[in-house]
Coordinates of C-alpha atoms in Angstrom, one line a residue:
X4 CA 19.2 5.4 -16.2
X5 CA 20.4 1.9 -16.4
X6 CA 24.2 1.4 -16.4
X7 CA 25.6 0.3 -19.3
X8 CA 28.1 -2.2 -20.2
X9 CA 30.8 -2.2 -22.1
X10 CA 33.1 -4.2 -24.7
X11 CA 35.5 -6.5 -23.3
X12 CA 39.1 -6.4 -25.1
X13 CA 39.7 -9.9 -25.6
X14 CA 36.7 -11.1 -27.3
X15 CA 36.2 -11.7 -30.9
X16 CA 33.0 -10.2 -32.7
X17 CA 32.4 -13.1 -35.0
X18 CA 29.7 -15.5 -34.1
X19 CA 29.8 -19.0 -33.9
X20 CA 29.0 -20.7 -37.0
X21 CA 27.2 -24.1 -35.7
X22 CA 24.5 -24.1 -37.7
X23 CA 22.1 -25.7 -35.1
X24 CA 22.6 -23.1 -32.7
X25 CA 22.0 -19.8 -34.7
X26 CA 19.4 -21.6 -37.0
X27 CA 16.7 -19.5 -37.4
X28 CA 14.3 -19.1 -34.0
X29 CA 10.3 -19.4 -34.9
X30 CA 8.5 -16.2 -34.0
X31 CA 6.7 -17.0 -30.6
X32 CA 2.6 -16.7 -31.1
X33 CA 1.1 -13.5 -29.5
X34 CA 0.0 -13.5 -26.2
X35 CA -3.6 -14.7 -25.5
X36 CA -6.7 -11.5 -24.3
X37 CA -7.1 -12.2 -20.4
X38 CA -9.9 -10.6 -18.2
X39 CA -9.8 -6.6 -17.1
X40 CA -9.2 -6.2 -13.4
X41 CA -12.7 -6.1 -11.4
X42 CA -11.8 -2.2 -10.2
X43 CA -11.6 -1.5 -14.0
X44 CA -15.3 -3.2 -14.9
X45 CA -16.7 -2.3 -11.6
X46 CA -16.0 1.2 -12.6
X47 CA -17.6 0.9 -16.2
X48 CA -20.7 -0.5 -14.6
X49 CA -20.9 2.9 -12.6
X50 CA -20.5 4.8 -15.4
X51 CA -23.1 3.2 -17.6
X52 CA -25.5 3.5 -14.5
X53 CA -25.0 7.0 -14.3
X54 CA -25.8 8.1 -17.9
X55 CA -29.3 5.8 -17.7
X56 CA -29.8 7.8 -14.5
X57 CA -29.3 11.2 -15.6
X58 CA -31.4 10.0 -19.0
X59 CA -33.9 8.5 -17.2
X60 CA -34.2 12.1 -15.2
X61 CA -34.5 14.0 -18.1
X62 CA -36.8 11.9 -19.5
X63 CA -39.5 12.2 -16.5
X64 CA -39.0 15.9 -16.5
X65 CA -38.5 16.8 -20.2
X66 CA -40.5 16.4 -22.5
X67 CA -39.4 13.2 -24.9
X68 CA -38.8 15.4 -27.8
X69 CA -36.3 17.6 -26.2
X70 CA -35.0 14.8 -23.5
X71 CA -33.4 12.3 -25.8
X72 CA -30.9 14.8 -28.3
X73 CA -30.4 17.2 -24.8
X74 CA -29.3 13.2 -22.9
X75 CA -26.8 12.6 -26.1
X76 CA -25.4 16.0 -25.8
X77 CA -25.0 16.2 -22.6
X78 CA -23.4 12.7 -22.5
X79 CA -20.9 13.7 -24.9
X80 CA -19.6 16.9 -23.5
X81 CA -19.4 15.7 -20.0
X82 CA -17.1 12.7 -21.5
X83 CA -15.2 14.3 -24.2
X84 CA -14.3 17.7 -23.4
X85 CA -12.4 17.5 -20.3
X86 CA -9.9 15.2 -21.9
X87 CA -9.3 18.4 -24.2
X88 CA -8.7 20.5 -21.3
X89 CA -6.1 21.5 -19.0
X90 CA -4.8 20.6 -16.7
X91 CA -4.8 17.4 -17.3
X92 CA -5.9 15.5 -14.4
X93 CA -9.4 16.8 -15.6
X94 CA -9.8 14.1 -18.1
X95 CA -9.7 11.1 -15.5
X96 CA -12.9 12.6 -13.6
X97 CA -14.3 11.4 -16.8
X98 CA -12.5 8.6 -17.3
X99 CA -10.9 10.0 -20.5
X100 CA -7.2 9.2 -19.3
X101 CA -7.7 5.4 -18.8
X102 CA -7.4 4.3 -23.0
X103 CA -3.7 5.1 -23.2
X104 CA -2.9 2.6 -20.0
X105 CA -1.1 0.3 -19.9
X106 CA 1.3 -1.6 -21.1
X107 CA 2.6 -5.3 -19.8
X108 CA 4.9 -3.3 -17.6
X109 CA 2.1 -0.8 -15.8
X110 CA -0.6 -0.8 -13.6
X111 CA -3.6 1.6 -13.8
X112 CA -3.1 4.3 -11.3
X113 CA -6.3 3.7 -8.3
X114 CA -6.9 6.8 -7.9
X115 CA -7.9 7.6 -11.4
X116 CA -10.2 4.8 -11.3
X117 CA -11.6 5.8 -8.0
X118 CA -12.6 9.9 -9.3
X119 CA -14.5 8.5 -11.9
X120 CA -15.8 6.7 -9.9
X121 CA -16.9 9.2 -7.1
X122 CA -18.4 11.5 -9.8
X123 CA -20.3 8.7 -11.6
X124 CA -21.9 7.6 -8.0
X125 CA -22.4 11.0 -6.9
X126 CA -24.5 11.5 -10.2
X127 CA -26.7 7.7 -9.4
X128 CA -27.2 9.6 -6.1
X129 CA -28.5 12.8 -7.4
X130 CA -30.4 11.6 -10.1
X131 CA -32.0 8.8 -7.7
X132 CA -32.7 11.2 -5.2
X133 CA -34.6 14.0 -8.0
X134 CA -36.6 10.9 -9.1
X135 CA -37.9 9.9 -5.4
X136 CA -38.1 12.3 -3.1
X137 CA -41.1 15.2 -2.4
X138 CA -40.3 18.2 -1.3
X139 CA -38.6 20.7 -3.7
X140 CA -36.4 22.3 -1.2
X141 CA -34.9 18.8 -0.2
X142 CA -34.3 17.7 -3.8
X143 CA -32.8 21.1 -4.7
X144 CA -30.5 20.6 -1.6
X145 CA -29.6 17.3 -1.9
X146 CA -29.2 16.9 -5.7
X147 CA -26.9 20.0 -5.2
X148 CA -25.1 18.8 -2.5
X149 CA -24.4 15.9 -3.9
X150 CA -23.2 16.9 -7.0
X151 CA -20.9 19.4 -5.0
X152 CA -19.4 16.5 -3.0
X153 CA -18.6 14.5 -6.1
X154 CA -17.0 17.1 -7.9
X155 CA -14.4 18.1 -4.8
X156 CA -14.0 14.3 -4.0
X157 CA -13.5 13.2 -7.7
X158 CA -11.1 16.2 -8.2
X159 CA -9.4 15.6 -5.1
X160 CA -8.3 12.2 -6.2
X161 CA -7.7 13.0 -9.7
X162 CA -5.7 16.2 -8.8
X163 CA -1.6 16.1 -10.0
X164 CA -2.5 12.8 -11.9
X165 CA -0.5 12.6 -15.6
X166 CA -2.0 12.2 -18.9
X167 CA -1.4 8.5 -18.7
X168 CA -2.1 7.6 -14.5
X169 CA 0.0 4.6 -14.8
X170 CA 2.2 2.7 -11.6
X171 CA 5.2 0.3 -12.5
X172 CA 3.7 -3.2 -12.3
X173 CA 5.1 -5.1 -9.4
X174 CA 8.0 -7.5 -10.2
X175 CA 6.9 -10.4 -8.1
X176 CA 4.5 -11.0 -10.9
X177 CA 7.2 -11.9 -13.0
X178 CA 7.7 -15.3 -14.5
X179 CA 11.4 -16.8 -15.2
X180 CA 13.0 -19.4 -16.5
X181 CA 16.5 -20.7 -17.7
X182 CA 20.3 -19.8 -15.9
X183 CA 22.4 -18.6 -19.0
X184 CA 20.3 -16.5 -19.7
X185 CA 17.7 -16.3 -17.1
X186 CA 15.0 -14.7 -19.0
X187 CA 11.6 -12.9 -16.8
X188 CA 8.7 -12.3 -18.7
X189 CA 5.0 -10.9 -17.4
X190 CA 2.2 -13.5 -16.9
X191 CA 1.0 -12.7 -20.4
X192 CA 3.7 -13.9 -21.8
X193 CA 4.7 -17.4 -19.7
X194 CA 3.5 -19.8 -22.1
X195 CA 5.6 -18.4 -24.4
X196 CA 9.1 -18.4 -22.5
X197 CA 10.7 -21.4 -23.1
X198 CA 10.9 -19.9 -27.1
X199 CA 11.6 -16.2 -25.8
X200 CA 14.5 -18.2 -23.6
X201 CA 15.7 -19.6 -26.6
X202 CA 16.4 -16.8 -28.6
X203 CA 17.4 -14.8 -25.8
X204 CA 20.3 -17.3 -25.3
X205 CA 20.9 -17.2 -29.1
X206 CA 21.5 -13.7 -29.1
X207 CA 22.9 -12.8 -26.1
X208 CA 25.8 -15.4 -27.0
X209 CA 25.9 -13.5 -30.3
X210 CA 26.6 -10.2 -28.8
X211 CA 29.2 -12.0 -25.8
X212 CA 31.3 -12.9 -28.8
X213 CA 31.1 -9.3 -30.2
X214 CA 32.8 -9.0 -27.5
X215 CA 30.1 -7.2 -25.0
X216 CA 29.2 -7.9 -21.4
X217 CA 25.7 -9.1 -21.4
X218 CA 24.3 -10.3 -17.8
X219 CA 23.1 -13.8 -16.8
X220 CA 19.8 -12.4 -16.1
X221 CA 17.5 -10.5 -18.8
X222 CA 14.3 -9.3 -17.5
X223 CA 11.1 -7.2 -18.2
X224 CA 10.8 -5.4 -14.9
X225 CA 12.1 -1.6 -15.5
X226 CA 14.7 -1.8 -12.7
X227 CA 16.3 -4.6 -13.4
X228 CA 18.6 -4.0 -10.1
X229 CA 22.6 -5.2 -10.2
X230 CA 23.9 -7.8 -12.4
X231 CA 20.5 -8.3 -14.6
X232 CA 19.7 -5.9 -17.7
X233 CA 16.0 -4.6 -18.6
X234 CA 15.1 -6.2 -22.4
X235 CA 12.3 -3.8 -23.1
X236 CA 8.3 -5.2 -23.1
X237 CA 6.6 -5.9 -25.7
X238 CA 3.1 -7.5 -26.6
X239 CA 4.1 -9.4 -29.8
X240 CA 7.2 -11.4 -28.9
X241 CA 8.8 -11.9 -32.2
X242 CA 12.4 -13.2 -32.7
X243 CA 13.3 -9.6 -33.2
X244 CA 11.7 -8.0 -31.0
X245 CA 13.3 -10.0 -28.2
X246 CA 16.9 -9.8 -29.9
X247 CA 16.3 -6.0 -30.4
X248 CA 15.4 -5.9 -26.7
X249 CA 18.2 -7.6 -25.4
X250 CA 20.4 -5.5 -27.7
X251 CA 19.2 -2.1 -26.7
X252 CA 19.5 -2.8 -23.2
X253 CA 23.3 -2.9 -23.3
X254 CA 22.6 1.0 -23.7
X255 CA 21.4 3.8 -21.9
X256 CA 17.5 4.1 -21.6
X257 CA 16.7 7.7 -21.5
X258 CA 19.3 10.6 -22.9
X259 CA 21.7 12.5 -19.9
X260 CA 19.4 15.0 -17.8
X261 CA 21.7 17.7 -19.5
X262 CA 20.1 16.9 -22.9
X263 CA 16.8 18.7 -21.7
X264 CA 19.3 22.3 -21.2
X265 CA 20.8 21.9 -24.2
X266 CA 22.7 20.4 -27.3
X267 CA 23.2 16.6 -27.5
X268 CA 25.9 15.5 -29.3
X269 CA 25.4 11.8 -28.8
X270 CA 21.8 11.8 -29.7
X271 CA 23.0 10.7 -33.7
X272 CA 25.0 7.8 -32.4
X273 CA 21.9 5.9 -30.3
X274 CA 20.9 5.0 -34.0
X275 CA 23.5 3.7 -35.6
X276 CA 24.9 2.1 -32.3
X277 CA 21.7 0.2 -31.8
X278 CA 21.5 -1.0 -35.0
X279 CA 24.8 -2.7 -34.8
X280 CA 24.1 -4.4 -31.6
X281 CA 20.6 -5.4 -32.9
X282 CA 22.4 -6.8 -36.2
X283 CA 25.0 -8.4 -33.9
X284 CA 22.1 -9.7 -32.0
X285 CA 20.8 -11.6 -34.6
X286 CA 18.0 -9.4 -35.9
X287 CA 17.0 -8.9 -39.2
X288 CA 17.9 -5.7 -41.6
X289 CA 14.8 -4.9 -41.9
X290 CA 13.2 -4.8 -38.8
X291 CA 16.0 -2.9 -37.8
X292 CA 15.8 -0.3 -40.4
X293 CA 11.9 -0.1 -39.6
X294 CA 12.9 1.1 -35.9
X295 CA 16.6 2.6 -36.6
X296 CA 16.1 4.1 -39.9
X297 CA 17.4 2.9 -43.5
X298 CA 20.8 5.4 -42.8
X299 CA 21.5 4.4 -39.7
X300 CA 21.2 0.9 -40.4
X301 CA 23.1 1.0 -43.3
X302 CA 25.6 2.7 -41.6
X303 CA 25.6 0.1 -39.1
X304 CA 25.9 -2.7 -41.7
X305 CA 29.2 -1.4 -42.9
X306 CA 30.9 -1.3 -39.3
X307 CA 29.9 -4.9 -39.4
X308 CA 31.8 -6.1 -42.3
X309 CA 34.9 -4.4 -40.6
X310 CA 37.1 -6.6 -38.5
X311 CA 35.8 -7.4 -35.2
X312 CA 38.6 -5.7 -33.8
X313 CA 37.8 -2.6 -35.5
X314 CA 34.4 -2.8 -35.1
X315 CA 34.7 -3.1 -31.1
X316 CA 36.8 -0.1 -31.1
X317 CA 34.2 1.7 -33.5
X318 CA 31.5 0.8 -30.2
X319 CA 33.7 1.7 -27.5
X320 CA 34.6 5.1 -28.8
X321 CA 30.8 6.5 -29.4
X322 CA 28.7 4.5 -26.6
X323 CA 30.6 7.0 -24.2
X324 CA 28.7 10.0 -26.1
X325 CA 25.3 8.6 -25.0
X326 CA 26.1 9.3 -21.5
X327 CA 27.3 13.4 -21.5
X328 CA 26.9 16.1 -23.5
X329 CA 30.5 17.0 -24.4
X330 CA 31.4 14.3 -25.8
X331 CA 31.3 14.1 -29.6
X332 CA 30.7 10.7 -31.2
X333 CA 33.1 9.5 -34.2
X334 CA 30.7 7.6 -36.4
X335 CA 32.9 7.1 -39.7
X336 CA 34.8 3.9 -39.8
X337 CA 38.6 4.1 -40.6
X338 CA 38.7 3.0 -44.7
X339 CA 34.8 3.4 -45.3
X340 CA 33.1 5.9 -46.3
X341 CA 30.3 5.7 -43.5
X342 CA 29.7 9.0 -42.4
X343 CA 28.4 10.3 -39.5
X344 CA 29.5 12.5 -36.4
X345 CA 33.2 13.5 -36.4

């Protein structure tokens, strides 16, 4: 979990009204497609060699009229069914674990790539040796043998794997730019920084006089390590999706462990606390909404016409409740009717 900061007492939560620098930031353009890592194609390639093999097999020893629908039957049960199965590490001898990786901060897992891999080749092998060799009792033998080998060695790599055989990406990849804030961004992403920079520094300037501690450094890499905070990633960066990212950092990323044994208390307070430092951030109402939800963005809304005084205290007594499970949050605002937690 990544620490969290917390308000400062002497700041004051209204921002800065100079108009040129909290005029509204343009949305930054999506990031341009890019090339799939060679392992990735080289791997595809196998695959698609595989299934003409094994049809071109059944085709010499079937006859055509019972080769071709057996080929696409075949072809779709051997692809689709293990990633219905159980355990899961079945799927990526199939390769049907690979289409929910990855995001800018992940890396495909090699060993999923390599057990498809293996069991692709091992069929090319089979399939070659059926089609060229002689004797009977060698092509039973060796097609068997084969298959055998690939299955173990295939398994064997894609053994323990998760549904999704992911690695975090490795943060020397990371581009930066700036000093207050210093802002680090994926490659996909660097032609785009000098405008993510911008509205970094807009918000986080927003939320220092709300009267939070935000770091000098804001970065994409998962473990930010001391004195920088993680913004989130994201493949379209929008104005708000990097004022929302820098906002939600200043809170915990996961729930406590003891929220898995039991009740949460704090779990209705991540809302409406987010909210207000996405709103403080500069983002709009309705984005906010879209990810918060309408009540807890309304709620949120109506802490920030309180005074910024009040409104600091209203943050400092229910971030707390994100971090345990005994403590209760106090969502209603002293002299409005806002609801919530008591």
């Amino acid at each position: 979990m990544r620490p969290t900061t917390h308000a400062s007492a002497g700041a004051c939560c209204s921002a800065p009204t100079s108009p040129d620098a909290y005029a509204p930031s343009p949305s930054p353009p999506a990031p341009t497609g890019g090339t799939p890592p060679l392992g990735i194609a080289a791997m595809w390639l196998v695959i698609c060699l595989a299934n003409a093999m094994a049809g071109f097999l059944l085709g010499r020893k079937l006859p055509l009229v019972i080769a071709a629908p057996l080929a696409l039957v075949l072809s779709f049960v051997l692809t689709a069914y293990p990633a219905t199965l159980e355990p899961l590490w079945l799927r990526h001898m199939v390769s049907g674990g690979l289409d929910g990786c990855c995001s800018l901060s992940e890396t495909i897992s090699w060993r999923a790539v390599a057990s498809t891999t293996v069991l692709a080749a091992a069929v090319i092998l089979a399939a070659a040796l059926a089609l060229t060799a002689t004797a009977k009792r060698a092509v039973r033998l060796g097609t068997t043998g084969l298959l055998v080998v690939g299955l173990l060695g295939s398994g064997a790599l894609a053994y323990g794997l998760p549904a999704t055989p992911s690695n975090p990406r490795s943060t020397a990849a990371l581009t930066c730019n700036g000093t207050n804030p210093q802002v680090c961004v994926w490659p996909e992403l660097s032609s785009h920084l000098p405008t993510i920079q911008r509205v970094a520094a807009d918000a986080r300037q927003r939320l220092q006089h709300a009267g939070l501690d935000v770091p000098a450094k804001l970065t994409m890499a998962e473990t930010p390590g001391n004195g920088a905070e993680y913004i989130g990633h994201w493949a379209l960066p929008t104005a708000d999706t990097v004022r929302i990212g820098i906002a939600s950092g200043l809170l915990p990323l996961n729930p406590p462990a003891c929220a898995d044994r039991g009740d949460f208390p704090g779990d209705v307070a991540f809302g409406p606390l987010t909210a207000w430092l996405s709103l403080t951030a500069g983002a709009s109402k309705g984005e906010v909404a879209g990810r918060y939800g309408q009540q807890e963005t309304a709620l949120a809304a109506r802490v920030r016409t309180a005074p910024a005084a009040q409104q600091r205290a209203w943050f400092q007594r229910n971030e707390p409740a994100l971090h345990d499970c005994s403590t209760k949050p106090q969502l209603k605002l002293a002299g409005q009717a806002a609801g919530g937690a008591q």
